[in-house]
mmCIF file of C-alpha atoms in Angstrom:
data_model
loop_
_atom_site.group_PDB
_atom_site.id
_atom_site.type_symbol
_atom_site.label_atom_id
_atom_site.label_comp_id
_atom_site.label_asym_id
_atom_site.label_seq_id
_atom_site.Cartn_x
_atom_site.Cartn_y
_atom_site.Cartn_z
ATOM 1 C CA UNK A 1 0.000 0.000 0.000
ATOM 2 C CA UNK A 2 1.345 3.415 -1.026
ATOM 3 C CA UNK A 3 1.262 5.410 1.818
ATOM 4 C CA UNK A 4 2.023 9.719 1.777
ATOM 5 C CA UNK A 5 2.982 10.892 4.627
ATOM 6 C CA UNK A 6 3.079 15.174 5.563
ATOM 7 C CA UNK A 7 4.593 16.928 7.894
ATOM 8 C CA UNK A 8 3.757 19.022 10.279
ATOM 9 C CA UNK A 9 0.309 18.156 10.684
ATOM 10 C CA UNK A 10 -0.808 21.632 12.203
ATOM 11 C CA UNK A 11 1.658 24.616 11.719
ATOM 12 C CA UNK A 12 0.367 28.212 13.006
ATOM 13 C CA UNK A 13 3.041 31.181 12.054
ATOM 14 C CA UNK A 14 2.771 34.421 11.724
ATOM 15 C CA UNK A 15 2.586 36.765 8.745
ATOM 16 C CA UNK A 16 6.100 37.304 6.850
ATOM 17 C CA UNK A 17 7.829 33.961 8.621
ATOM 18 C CA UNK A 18 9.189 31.286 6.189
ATOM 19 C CA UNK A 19 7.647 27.860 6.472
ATOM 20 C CA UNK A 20 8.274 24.600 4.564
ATOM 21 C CA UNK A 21 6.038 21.420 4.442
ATOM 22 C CA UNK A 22 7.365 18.150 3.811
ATOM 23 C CA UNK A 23 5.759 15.184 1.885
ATOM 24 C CA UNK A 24 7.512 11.415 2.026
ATOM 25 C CA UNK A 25 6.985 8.015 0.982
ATOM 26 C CA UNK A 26 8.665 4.755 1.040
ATOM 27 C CA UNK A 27 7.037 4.154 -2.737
ATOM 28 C CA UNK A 28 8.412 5.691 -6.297
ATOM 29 C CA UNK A 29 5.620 8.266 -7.639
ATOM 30 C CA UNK A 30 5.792 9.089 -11.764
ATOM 31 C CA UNK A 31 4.252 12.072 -10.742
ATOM 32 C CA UNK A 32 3.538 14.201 -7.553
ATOM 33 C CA UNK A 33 1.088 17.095 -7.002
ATOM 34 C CA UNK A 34 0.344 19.754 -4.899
ATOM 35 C CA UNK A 35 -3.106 21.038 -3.937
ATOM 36 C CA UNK A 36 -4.461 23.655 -1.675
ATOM 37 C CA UNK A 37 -8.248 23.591 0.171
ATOM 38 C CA UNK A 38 -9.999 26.062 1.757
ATOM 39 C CA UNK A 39 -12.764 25.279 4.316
ATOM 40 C CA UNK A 40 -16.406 24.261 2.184
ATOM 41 C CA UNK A 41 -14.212 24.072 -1.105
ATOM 42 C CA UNK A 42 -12.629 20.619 -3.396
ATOM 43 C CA UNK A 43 -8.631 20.889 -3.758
ATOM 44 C CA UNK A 44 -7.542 22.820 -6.090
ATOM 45 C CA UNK A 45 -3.958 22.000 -7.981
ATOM 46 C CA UNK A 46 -1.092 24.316 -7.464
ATOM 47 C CA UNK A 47 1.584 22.250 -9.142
ATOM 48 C CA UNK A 48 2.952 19.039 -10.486
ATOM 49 C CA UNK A 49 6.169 18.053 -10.736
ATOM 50 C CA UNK A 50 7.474 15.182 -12.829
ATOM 51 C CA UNK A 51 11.406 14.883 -13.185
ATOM 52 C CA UNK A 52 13.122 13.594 -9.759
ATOM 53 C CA UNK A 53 15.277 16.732 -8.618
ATOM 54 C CA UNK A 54 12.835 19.293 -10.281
ATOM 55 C CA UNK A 55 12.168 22.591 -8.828
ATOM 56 C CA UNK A 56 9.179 24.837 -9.534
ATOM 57 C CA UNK A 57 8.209 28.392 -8.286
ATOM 58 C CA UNK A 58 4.966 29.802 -7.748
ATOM 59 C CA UNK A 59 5.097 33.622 -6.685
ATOM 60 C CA UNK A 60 6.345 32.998 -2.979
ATOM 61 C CA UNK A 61 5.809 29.046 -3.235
ATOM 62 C CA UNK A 62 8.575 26.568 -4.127
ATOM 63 C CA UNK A 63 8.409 23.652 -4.970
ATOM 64 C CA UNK A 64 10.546 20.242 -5.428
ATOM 65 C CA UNK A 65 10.736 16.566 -5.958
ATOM 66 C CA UNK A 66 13.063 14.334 -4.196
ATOM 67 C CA UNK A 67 15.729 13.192 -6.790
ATOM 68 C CA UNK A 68 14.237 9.524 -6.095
ATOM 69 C CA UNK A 69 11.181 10.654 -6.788
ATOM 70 C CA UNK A 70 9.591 9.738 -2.964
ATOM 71 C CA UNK A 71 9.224 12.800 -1.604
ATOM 72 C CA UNK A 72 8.717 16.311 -2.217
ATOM 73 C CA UNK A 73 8.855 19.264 -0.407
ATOM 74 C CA UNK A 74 6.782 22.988 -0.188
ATOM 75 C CA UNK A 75 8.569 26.008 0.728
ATOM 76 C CA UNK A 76 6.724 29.358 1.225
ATOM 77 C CA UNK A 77 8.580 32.485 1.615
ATOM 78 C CA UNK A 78 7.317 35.323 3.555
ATOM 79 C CA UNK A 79 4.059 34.003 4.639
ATOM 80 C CA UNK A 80 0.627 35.685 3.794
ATOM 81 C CA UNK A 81 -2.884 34.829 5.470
ATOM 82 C CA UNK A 82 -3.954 34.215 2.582
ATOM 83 C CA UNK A 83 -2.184 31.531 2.433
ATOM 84 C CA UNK A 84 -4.031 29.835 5.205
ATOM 85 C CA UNK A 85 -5.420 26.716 4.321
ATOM 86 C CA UNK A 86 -5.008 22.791 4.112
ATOM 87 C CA UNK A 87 -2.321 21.672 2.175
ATOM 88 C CA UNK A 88 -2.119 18.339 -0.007
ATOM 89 C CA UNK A 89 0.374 16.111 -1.540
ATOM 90 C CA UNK A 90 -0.749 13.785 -4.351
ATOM 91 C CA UNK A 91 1.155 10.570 -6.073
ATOM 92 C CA UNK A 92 0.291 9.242 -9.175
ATOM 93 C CA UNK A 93 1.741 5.563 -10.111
ATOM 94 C CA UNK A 94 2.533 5.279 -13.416
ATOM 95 C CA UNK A 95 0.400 2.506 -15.262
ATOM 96 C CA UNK A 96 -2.409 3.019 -12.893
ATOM 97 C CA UNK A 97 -5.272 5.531 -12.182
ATOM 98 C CA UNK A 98 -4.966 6.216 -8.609
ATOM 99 C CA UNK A 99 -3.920 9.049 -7.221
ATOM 100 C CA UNK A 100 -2.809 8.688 -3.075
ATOM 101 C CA UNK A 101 -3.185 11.949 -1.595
ATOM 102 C CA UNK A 102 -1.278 12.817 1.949
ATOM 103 C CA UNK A 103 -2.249 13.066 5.444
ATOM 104 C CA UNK A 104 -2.183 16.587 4.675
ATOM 105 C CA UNK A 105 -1.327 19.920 6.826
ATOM 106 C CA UNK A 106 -3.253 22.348 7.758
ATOM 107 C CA UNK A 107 -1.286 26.400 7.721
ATOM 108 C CA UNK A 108 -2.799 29.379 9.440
ATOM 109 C CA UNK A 109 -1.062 32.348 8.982
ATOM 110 C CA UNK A 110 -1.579 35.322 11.525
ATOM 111 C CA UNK A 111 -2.097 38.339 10.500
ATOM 112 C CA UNK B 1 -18.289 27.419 -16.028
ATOM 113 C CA UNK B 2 -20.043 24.645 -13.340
ATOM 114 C CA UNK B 3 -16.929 22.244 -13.366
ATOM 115 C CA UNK B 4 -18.018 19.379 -11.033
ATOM 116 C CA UNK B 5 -21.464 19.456 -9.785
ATOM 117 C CA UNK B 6 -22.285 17.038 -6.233
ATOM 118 C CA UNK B 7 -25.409 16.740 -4.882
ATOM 119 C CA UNK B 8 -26.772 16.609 -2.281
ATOM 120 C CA UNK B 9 -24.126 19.375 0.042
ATOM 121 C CA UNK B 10 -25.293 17.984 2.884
ATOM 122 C CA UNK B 11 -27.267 15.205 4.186
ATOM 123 C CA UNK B 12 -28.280 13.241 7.609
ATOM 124 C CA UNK B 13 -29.017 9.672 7.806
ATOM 125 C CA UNK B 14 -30.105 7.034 9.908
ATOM 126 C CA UNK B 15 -28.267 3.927 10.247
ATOM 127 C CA UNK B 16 -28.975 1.365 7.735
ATOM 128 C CA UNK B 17 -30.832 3.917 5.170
ATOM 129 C CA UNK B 18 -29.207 4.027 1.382
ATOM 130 C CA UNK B 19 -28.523 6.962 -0.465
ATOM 131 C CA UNK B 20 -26.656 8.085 -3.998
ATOM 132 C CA UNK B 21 -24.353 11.104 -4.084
ATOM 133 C CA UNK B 22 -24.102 11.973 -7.578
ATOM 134 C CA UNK B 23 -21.720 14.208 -9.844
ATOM 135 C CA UNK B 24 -21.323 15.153 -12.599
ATOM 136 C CA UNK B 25 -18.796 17.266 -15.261
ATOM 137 C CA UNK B 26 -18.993 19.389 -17.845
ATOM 138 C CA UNK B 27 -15.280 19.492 -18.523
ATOM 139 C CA UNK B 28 -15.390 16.463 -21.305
ATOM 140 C CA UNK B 29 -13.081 14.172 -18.963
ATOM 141 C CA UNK B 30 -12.742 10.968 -19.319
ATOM 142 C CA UNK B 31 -11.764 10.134 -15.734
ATOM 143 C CA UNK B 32 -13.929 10.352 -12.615
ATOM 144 C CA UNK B 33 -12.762 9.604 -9.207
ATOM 145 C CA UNK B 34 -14.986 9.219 -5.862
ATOM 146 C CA UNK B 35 -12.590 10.108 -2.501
ATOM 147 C CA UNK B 36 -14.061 10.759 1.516
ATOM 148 C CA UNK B 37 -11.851 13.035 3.548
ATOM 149 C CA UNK B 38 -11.688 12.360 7.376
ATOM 150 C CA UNK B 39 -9.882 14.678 10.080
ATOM 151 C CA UNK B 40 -6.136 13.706 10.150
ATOM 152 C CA UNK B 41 -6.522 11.100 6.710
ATOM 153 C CA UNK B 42 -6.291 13.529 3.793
ATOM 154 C CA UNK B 43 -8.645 11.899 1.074
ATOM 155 C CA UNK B 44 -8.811 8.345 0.303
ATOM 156 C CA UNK B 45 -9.965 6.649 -2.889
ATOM 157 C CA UNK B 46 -13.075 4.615 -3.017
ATOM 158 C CA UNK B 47 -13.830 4.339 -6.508
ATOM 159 C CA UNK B 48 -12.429 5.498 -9.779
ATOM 160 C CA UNK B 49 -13.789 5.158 -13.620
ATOM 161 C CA UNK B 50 -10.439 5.773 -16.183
ATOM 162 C CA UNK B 51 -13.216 5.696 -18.990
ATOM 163 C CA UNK B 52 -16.814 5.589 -19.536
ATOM 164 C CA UNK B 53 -17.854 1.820 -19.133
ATOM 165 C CA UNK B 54 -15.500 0.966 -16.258
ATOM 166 C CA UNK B 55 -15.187 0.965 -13.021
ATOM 167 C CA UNK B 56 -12.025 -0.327 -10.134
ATOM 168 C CA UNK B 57 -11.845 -0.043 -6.508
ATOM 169 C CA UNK B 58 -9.747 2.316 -4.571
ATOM 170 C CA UNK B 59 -8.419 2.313 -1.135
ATOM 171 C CA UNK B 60 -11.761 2.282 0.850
ATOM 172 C CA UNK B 61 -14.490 0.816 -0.966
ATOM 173 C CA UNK B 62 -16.384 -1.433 1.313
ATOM 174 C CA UNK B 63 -19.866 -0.449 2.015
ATOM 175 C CA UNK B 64 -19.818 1.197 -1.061
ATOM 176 C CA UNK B 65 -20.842 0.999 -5.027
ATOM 177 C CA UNK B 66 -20.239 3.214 -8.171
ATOM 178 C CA UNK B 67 -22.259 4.119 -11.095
ATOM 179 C CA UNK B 68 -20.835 5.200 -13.896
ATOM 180 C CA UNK B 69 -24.205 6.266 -15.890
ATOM 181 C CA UNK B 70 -22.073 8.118 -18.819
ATOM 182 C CA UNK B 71 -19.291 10.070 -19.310
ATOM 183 C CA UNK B 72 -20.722 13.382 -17.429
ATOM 184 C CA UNK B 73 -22.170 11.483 -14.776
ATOM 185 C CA UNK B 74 -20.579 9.119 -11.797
ATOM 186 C CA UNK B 75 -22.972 8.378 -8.461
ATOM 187 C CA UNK B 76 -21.642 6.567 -5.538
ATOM 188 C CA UNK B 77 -23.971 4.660 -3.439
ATOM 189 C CA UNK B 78 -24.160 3.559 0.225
ATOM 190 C CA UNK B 79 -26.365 0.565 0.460
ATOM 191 C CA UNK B 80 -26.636 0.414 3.828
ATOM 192 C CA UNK B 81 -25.111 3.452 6.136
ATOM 193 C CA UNK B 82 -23.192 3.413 8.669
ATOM 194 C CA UNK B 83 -21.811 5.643 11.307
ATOM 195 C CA UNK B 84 -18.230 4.679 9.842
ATOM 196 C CA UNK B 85 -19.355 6.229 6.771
ATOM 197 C CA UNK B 86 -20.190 10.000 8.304
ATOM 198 C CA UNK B 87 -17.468 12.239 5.978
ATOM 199 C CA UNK B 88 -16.692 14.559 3.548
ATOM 200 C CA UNK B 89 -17.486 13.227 0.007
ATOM 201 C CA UNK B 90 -15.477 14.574 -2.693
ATOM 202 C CA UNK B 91 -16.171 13.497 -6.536
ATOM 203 C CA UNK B 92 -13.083 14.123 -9.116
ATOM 204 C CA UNK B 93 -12.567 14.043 -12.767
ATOM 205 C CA UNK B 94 -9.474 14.427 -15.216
ATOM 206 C CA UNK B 95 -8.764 14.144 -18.405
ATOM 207 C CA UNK B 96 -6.942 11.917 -18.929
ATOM 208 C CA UNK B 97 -5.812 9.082 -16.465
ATOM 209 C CA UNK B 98 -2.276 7.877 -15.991
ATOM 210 C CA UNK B 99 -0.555 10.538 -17.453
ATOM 211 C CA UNK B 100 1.588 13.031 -15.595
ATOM 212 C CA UNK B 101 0.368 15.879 -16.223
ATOM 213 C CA UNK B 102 -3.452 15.009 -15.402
ATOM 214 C CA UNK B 103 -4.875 17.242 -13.281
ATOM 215 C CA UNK B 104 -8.050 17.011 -10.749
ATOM 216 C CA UNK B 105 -10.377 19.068 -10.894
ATOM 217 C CA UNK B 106 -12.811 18.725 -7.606
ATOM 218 C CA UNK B 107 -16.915 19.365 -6.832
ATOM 219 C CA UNK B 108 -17.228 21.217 -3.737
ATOM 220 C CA UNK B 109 -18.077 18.228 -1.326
ATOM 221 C CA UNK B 110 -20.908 16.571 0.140
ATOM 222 C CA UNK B 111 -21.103 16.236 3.773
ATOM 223 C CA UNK B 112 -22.772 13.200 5.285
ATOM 224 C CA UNK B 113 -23.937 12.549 8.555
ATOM 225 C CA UNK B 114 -24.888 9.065 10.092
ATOM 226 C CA UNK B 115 -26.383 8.716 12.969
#
């Protein structure tokens, strides 16, 4: 069984602080994503990243895949709180349909 | 612009009642995924169609059953509820599945409530 696992699980910082967010597995992903939920809403995709090593930037996010491709890390700089949410990690196997999604972790970011 | 479409948003039931969540897309996608998200668990997969016609299980899919009525539409049923089954429902679709750049695009969610 694939298993995604995030960390921290809670994280509370204030505005303009740095904060990263770490997503690992013991399985090889072809693919891994990043989403972002707000309370009452579906995820909705930030990013995917492909190619093990690859780093991609988003405004103040940045993102990259573990050179195995098993884990992935989220790195956002100077924190906003509107960037508060409940972040998600998503692996897709190769060959299959099924995407595993993370444990997740849910950032507040005080104003 | 709808996207994915669930209904009901909400909904209570009593132990041992059925019920169908359905969705559907507008978006022409070929895949459609059914997940439940539970404090501390992220989503989980029950059921997923790749294409119109098919059907496989996911992570969690005891207690539950899939429909997939065409290629908008995908309705997950709970024959008999439980208090197990009280979650967040979330239906997906994508265009196409297995690739690595398929995205999913999510319905808003449809809480349910056994008692």
């Amino acid at each position: 069984t694939q298993l995604l696992e995030q960390s921290p699980q809670f994280l509370s910082i204030q505005e303009g602080e740095n904060l990263t967010v770490y997503c690992n597995s013991s399985s090889v992903f072809s693919s891994l994503q990043w989403y972002r939920q707000e309370p009452g809403e579906g995820p909705v995709l930030l990013v995917t990243v492909v190619t093990g090593g690859e780093v991609k930037k988003l405004k103040r996010l940045t993102f990259q895949f573990g050179d195995a491709r098993k884990d992935s890390s989220l790195h956002i700089t100077a924190a906003q709180p509107g960037d508060t949410g409940l972040y998600l990690c998503a692996g897709a196997d190769s060959g299959t349909y099924k995407y595993i999604f993370g444990t997740g972790t849910r950032l507040k970011v005080l104003a | 612009n709808a996207g994915v479409t669930q209904t009901p948003k909400f909904q209570v039931l009593k132990t041992g009642q059925s019920m169908t969540l359905q969705c559907a897309q507008d978006m022409n996608h070929n895949s459609m995924y059914w997940y439940r998200q539970d404090p501390g668990m992220g989503l989980r997969l029950i059921y997923y169609s790749a294409s119109e016609g098919t059907t496989d299980k996911g992570e969690v899919p005891n207690g539950y059953n899939v429909s997939r009525l065409n290629k908008r539409e995908f309705s997950l049923r709970l024959e008999s509820a439980a208090p197990s089954q009280t979650s967040v429902y979330f239906c997906a679709s994508s265009e196409m599945a297995g690739s690595g750049a398929n995205v999913l695009t999510f319905g808003a969610g449809s809480r349910l409530t056994v008692l």
